[in-house]
Amino acid sequence: MNPGTIIGNTLRGLFHPFRPSNLLYILLAAALLCGKPLKLLALGETVAGSLGLAVRRSRSLLLVLVALMSAVATLAVGPLSFIGLMTPHLARRSGAVSPEKQLPIAALYGAALILVADWLGRHLIFPYEIGAGVLASLLGGGYFLLHLRQPQP
């Protein structure tokens, strides 16, 4: 098994107890439970505090959760982390405004983009392979270049 890439990976070892993806599943479940604090924090610090949210504690816990998720995702997929930067923007542009809707839609977009990058990498110059991380970086870089050129509302 190659860490940081999906080239040469098979279903064997997918459910090994020490895979980083297993920790990521736990962290993703924790992130899904943070919908209410995220929604309140989006309203602003004073409004969230007046509605009963412990703002400092919530921000600290969310920051730790995001840092852990980013670290484990980068450990698991390496250069494919461009997908994690791109998909929340795609989810927001497709109409998912609240965090509870953005997270699952971004996850589905991410899975679809990785599948497309892997499939293209295996078929573009067959019998050779292009790494899915290379194609994902090209897609992500192109997306962000287009995104930078658009005027901000």
PDB file of C-alpha atoms in Angstrom:
ATOM      1  CA  MET A   1       0.000   0.000   0.000  1.00  0.00           C
ATOM      2  CA  ASN A   2       1.324   3.423  -0.937  1.00  0.00           C
ATOM      3  CA  PRO A   3       0.654   6.171   1.609  1.00  0.00           C
ATOM      4  CA  GLY A   4      -0.249   9.505   0.085  1.00  0.00           C
ATOM      5  CA  THR A   5      -1.576   8.063  -3.156  1.00  0.00           C
ATOM      6  CA  ILE A   6      -4.221   5.681  -4.417  1.00  0.00           C
ATOM      7  CA  ILE A   7      -1.985   4.133  -7.088  1.00  0.00           C
ATOM      8  CA  GLY A   8      -1.596   0.431  -6.400  1.00  0.00           C
ATOM      9  CA  ASN A   9      -4.105   0.404  -3.557  1.00  0.00           C
ATOM     10  CA  THR A  10      -6.650  -2.371  -3.459  1.00  0.00           C
ATOM     11  CA  LEU A  11      -9.508  -3.303  -1.172  1.00  0.00           C
ATOM     12  CA  ARG A  12      -7.086  -5.455   0.819  1.00  0.00           C
ATOM     13  CA  GLY A  13      -6.117  -3.492   3.897  1.00  0.00           C
ATOM     14  CA  LEU A  14      -8.929  -0.977   3.457  1.00  0.00           C
ATOM     15  CA  PHE A  15     -10.345  -1.721   6.887  1.00  0.00           C
ATOM     16  CA  HIS A  16      -7.069  -2.134   8.742  1.00  0.00           C
ATOM     17  CA  PRO A  17      -7.518  -0.724  12.266  1.00  0.00           C
ATOM     18  CA  PHE A  18      -4.522   1.619  12.018  1.00  0.00           C
ATOM     19  CA  ARG A  19      -5.409   3.319   8.736  1.00  0.00           C
ATOM     20  CA  PRO A  20      -5.704   7.108   8.996  1.00  0.00           C
ATOM     21  CA  SER A  21      -9.076   6.935   7.260  1.00  0.00           C
ATOM     22  CA  ASN A  22     -10.565   5.164  10.292  1.00  0.00           C
ATOM     23  CA  LEU A  23      -9.692   8.157  12.481  1.00  0.00           C
ATOM     24  CA  LEU A  24     -11.055  10.429   9.777  1.00  0.00           C
ATOM     25  CA  TYR A  25     -14.431   8.655   9.947  1.00  0.00           C
ATOM     26  CA  ILE A  26     -14.622   9.367  13.671  1.00  0.00           C
ATOM     27  CA  LEU A  27     -13.641  13.010  13.147  1.00  0.00           C
ATOM     28  CA  LEU A  28     -16.189  13.376  10.346  1.00  0.00           C
ATOM     29  CA  ALA A  29     -18.925  12.099  12.658  1.00  0.00           C
ATOM     30  CA  ALA A  30     -17.807  14.652  15.275  1.00  0.00           C
ATOM     31  CA  ALA A  31     -17.919  17.398  12.619  1.00  0.00           C
ATOM     32  CA  LEU A  32     -21.493  16.465  11.714  1.00  0.00           C
ATOM     33  CA  LEU A  33     -22.448  16.975  15.362  1.00  0.00           C
ATOM     34  CA  CYS A  34     -21.052  20.546  15.272  1.00  0.00           C
ATOM     35  CA  GLY A  35     -23.758  21.927  12.978  1.00  0.00           C
ATOM     36  CA  LYS A  36     -25.507  24.075  15.583  1.00  0.00           C
ATOM     37  CA  PRO A  37     -22.362  25.829  16.884  1.00  0.00           C
ATOM     38  CA  LEU A  38     -21.215  26.439  13.304  1.00  0.00           C
ATOM     39  CA  LYS A  39     -24.565  27.947  12.380  1.00  0.00           C
ATOM     40  CA  LEU A  40     -24.530  30.190  15.457  1.00  0.00           C
ATOM     41  CA  LEU A  41     -20.937  31.298  14.870  1.00  0.00           C
ATOM     42  CA  ALA A  42     -21.857  32.265  11.316  1.00  0.00           C
ATOM     43  CA  LEU A  43     -24.274  34.823  12.778  1.00  0.00           C
ATOM     44  CA  GLY A  44     -21.439  36.664  14.500  1.00  0.00           C
ATOM     45  CA  GLU A  45     -19.722  36.468  17.855  1.00  0.00           C
ATOM     46  CA  THR A  46     -22.112  38.758  19.758  1.00  0.00           C
ATOM     47  CA  VAL A  47     -25.265  37.123  18.405  1.00  0.00           C
ATOM     48  CA  ALA A  48     -23.916  33.622  19.078  1.00  0.00           C
ATOM     49  CA  GLY A  49     -22.951  34.615  22.613  1.00  0.00           C
ATOM     50  CA  SER A  50     -26.342  36.166  23.278  1.00  0.00           C
ATOM     51  CA  LEU A  51     -28.024  32.975  22.085  1.00  0.00           C
ATOM     52  CA  GLY A  52     -26.170  30.989  24.748  1.00  0.00           C
ATOM     53  CA  LEU A  53     -23.162  29.668  22.856  1.00  0.00           C
ATOM     54  CA  ALA A  54     -19.828  29.611  24.684  1.00  0.00           C
ATOM     55  CA  VAL A  55     -18.055  31.321  21.804  1.00  0.00           C
ATOM     56  CA  ARG A  56     -14.414  30.906  22.891  1.00  0.00           C
ATOM     57  CA  ARG A  57     -14.846  27.277  23.853  1.00  0.00           C
ATOM     58  CA  SER A  58     -16.758  26.465  20.662  1.00  0.00           C
ATOM     59  CA  ARG A  59     -14.180  28.181  18.455  1.00  0.00           C
ATOM     60  CA  SER A  60     -11.337  26.408  20.229  1.00  0.00           C
ATOM     61  CA  LEU A  61     -12.970  22.996  19.915  1.00  0.00           C
ATOM     62  CA  LEU A  62     -13.842  23.593  16.256  1.00  0.00           C
ATOM     63  CA  LEU A  63     -10.297  24.761  15.535  1.00  0.00           C
ATOM     64  CA  VAL A  64      -8.858  21.609  17.114  1.00  0.00           C
ATOM     65  CA  LEU A  65     -11.331  19.465  15.169  1.00  0.00           C
ATOM     66  CA  VAL A  66     -10.478  21.168  11.872  1.00  0.00           C
ATOM     67  CA  ALA A  67      -6.736  20.885  12.556  1.00  0.00           C
ATOM     68  CA  LEU A  68      -7.051  17.177  13.339  1.00  0.00           C
ATOM     69  CA  MET A  69      -9.196  16.529  10.266  1.00  0.00           C
ATOM     70  CA  SER A  70      -6.748  18.409   8.036  1.00  0.00           C
ATOM     71  CA  ALA A  71      -3.748  16.582   9.474  1.00  0.00           C
ATOM     72  CA  VAL A  72      -5.326  13.127   9.126  1.00  0.00           C
ATOM     73  CA  ALA A  73      -6.637  13.870   5.619  1.00  0.00           C
ATOM     74  CA  THR A  74      -3.228  15.074   4.458  1.00  0.00           C
ATOM     75  CA  LEU A  75      -1.581  12.043   6.050  1.00  0.00           C
ATOM     76  CA  ALA A  76      -4.036   9.734   4.294  1.00  0.00           C
ATOM     77  CA  VAL A  77      -4.110  11.228   0.805  1.00  0.00           C
ATOM     78  CA  GLY A  78      -1.148  13.581   0.406  1.00  0.00           C
ATOM     79  CA  PRO A  79      -1.476  15.668  -2.749  1.00  0.00           C
ATOM     80  CA  LEU A  80      -5.162  14.866  -3.079  1.00  0.00           C
ATOM     81  CA  SER A  81      -5.795  17.427  -0.346  1.00  0.00           C
ATOM     82  CA  PHE A  82      -6.592  19.951  -3.100  1.00  0.00           C
ATOM     83  CA  ILE A  83      -9.961  18.217  -3.241  1.00  0.00           C
ATOM     84  CA  GLY A  84     -10.601  19.242   0.349  1.00  0.00           C
ATOM     85  CA  LEU A  85      -9.905  22.859  -0.511  1.00  0.00           C
ATOM     86  CA  MET A  86     -12.069  22.874  -3.611  1.00  0.00           C
ATOM     87  CA  THR A  87     -15.215  20.962  -2.659  1.00  0.00           C
ATOM     88  CA  PRO A  88     -16.583  23.284   0.056  1.00  0.00           C
ATOM     89  CA  HIS A  89     -16.581  26.103  -2.507  1.00  0.00           C
ATOM     90  CA  LEU A  90     -18.351  23.869  -5.014  1.00  0.00           C
ATOM     91  CA  ALA A  91     -20.936  22.864  -2.398  1.00  0.00           C
ATOM     92  CA  ARG A  92     -21.606  26.504  -1.505  1.00  0.00           C
ATOM     93  CA  ARG A  93     -21.932  27.466  -5.173  1.00  0.00           C
ATOM     94  CA  SER A  94     -24.406  24.662  -5.757  1.00  0.00           C
ATOM     95  CA  GLY A  95     -26.773  26.079  -3.152  1.00  0.00           C
ATOM     96  CA  ALA A  96     -25.777  24.471   0.143  1.00  0.00           C
ATOM     97  CA  VAL A  97     -25.835  27.489   2.447  1.00  0.00           C
ATOM     98  CA  SER A  98     -25.949  25.943   5.918  1.00  0.00           C
ATOM     99  CA  PRO A  99     -22.997  23.943   7.309  1.00  0.00           C
ATOM    100  CA  GLU A 100     -25.196  20.869   7.807  1.00  0.00           C
ATOM    101  CA  LYS A 101     -25.846  20.754   4.069  1.00  0.00           C
ATOM    102  CA  GLN A 102     -22.375  21.850   2.950  1.00  0.00           C
ATOM    103  CA  LEU A 103     -20.486  19.051   4.706  1.00  0.00           C
ATOM    104  CA  PRO A 104     -22.218  16.025   3.117  1.00  0.00           C
ATOM    105  CA  ILE A 105     -22.436  17.693  -0.309  1.00  0.00           C
ATOM    106  CA  ALA A 106     -18.747  18.623  -0.172  1.00  0.00           C
ATOM    107  CA  ALA A 107     -17.927  15.031   0.819  1.00  0.00           C
ATOM    108  CA  LEU A 108     -19.897  13.691  -2.159  1.00  0.00           C
ATOM    109  CA  TYR A 109     -18.208  16.161  -4.515  1.00  0.00           C
ATOM    110  CA  GLY A 110     -14.845  15.134  -3.110  1.00  0.00           C
ATOM    111  CA  ALA A 111     -15.525  11.444  -3.631  1.00  0.00           C
ATOM    112  CA  ALA A 112     -16.717  12.085  -7.188  1.00  0.00           C
ATOM    113  CA  LEU A 113     -13.674  14.221  -8.038  1.00  0.00           C
ATOM    114  CA  ILE A 114     -11.274  11.612  -6.683  1.00  0.00           C
ATOM    115  CA  LEU A 115     -13.037   8.894  -8.678  1.00  0.00           C
ATOM    116  CA  VAL A 116     -12.847  10.993 -11.854  1.00  0.00           C
ATOM    117  CA  ALA A 117      -9.181  11.871 -11.266  1.00  0.00           C
ATOM    118  CA  ASP A 118      -8.319   8.227 -10.605  1.00  0.00           C
ATOM    119  CA  TRP A 119     -10.241   6.991 -13.646  1.00  0.00           C
ATOM    120  CA  LEU A 120      -8.664   9.616 -15.924  1.00  0.00           C
ATOM    121  CA  GLY A 121      -5.237   8.848 -14.504  1.00  0.00           C
ATOM    122  CA  ARG A 122      -5.622   5.180 -15.335  1.00  0.00           C
ATOM    123  CA  HIS A 123      -7.056   5.685 -18.835  1.00  0.00           C
ATOM    124  CA  LEU A 124      -5.541   8.841 -20.387  1.00  0.00           C
ATOM    125  CA  ILE A 125      -2.182   7.313 -21.296  1.00  0.00           C
ATOM    126  CA  PHE A 126      -2.974   3.620 -20.883  1.00  0.00           C
ATOM    127  CA  PRO A 127      -1.026   1.319 -20.140  1.00  0.00           C
ATOM    128  CA  TYR A 128       0.776   3.911 -17.999  1.00  0.00           C
ATOM    129  CA  GLU A 129      -0.797   5.783 -15.115  1.00  0.00           C
ATOM    130  CA  ILE A 130      -0.904   9.408 -14.061  1.00  0.00           C
ATOM    131  CA  GLY A 131      -1.251   9.861 -10.319  1.00  0.00           C
ATOM    132  CA  ALA A 132      -4.698  10.901  -9.146  1.00  0.00           C
ATOM    133  CA  GLY A 133      -2.981  13.488  -6.958  1.00  0.00           C
ATOM    134  CA  VAL A 134      -1.384  15.081 -10.018  1.00  0.00           C
ATOM    135  CA  LEU A 135      -4.706  15.307 -11.830  1.00  0.00           C
ATOM    136  CA  ALA A 136      -6.500  16.535  -8.704  1.00  0.00           C
ATOM    137  CA  SER A 137      -3.840  19.229  -8.255  1.00  0.00           C
ATOM    138  CA  LEU A 138      -4.272  20.314 -11.878  1.00  0.00           C
ATOM    139  CA  LEU A 139      -8.057  20.417 -11.489  1.00  0.00           C
ATOM    140  CA  GLY A 140      -7.832  22.220  -8.162  1.00  0.00           C
ATOM    141  CA  GLY A 141      -5.243  24.700  -9.366  1.00  0.00           C
ATOM    142  CA  GLY A 142      -7.287  25.478 -12.469  1.00  0.00           C
ATOM    143  CA  TYR A 143     -10.420  25.889 -10.398  1.00  0.00           C
ATOM    144  CA  PHE A 144      -8.734  28.294  -7.999  1.00  0.00           C
ATOM    145  CA  LEU A 145      -7.254  30.315 -10.851  1.00  0.00           C
ATOM    146  CA  LEU A 146     -10.738  30.707 -12.331  1.00  0.00           C
ATOM    147  CA  HIS A 147     -12.119  31.492  -8.891  1.00  0.00           C
ATOM    148  CA  LEU A 148      -9.520  34.236  -8.361  1.00  0.00           C
ATOM    149  CA  ARG A 149     -10.412  35.913 -11.642  1.00  0.00           C
ATOM    150  CA  GLN A 150     -14.091  36.275 -10.745  1.00  0.00           C
ATOM    151  CA  PRO A 151     -15.085  39.468  -8.938  1.00  0.00           C
ATOM    152  CA  GLN A 152     -16.116  39.031  -5.318  1.00  0.00           C
ATOM    153  CA  PRO A 153     -19.740  39.997  -4.488  1.00  0.00           C
TER     154      PRO A 153
END
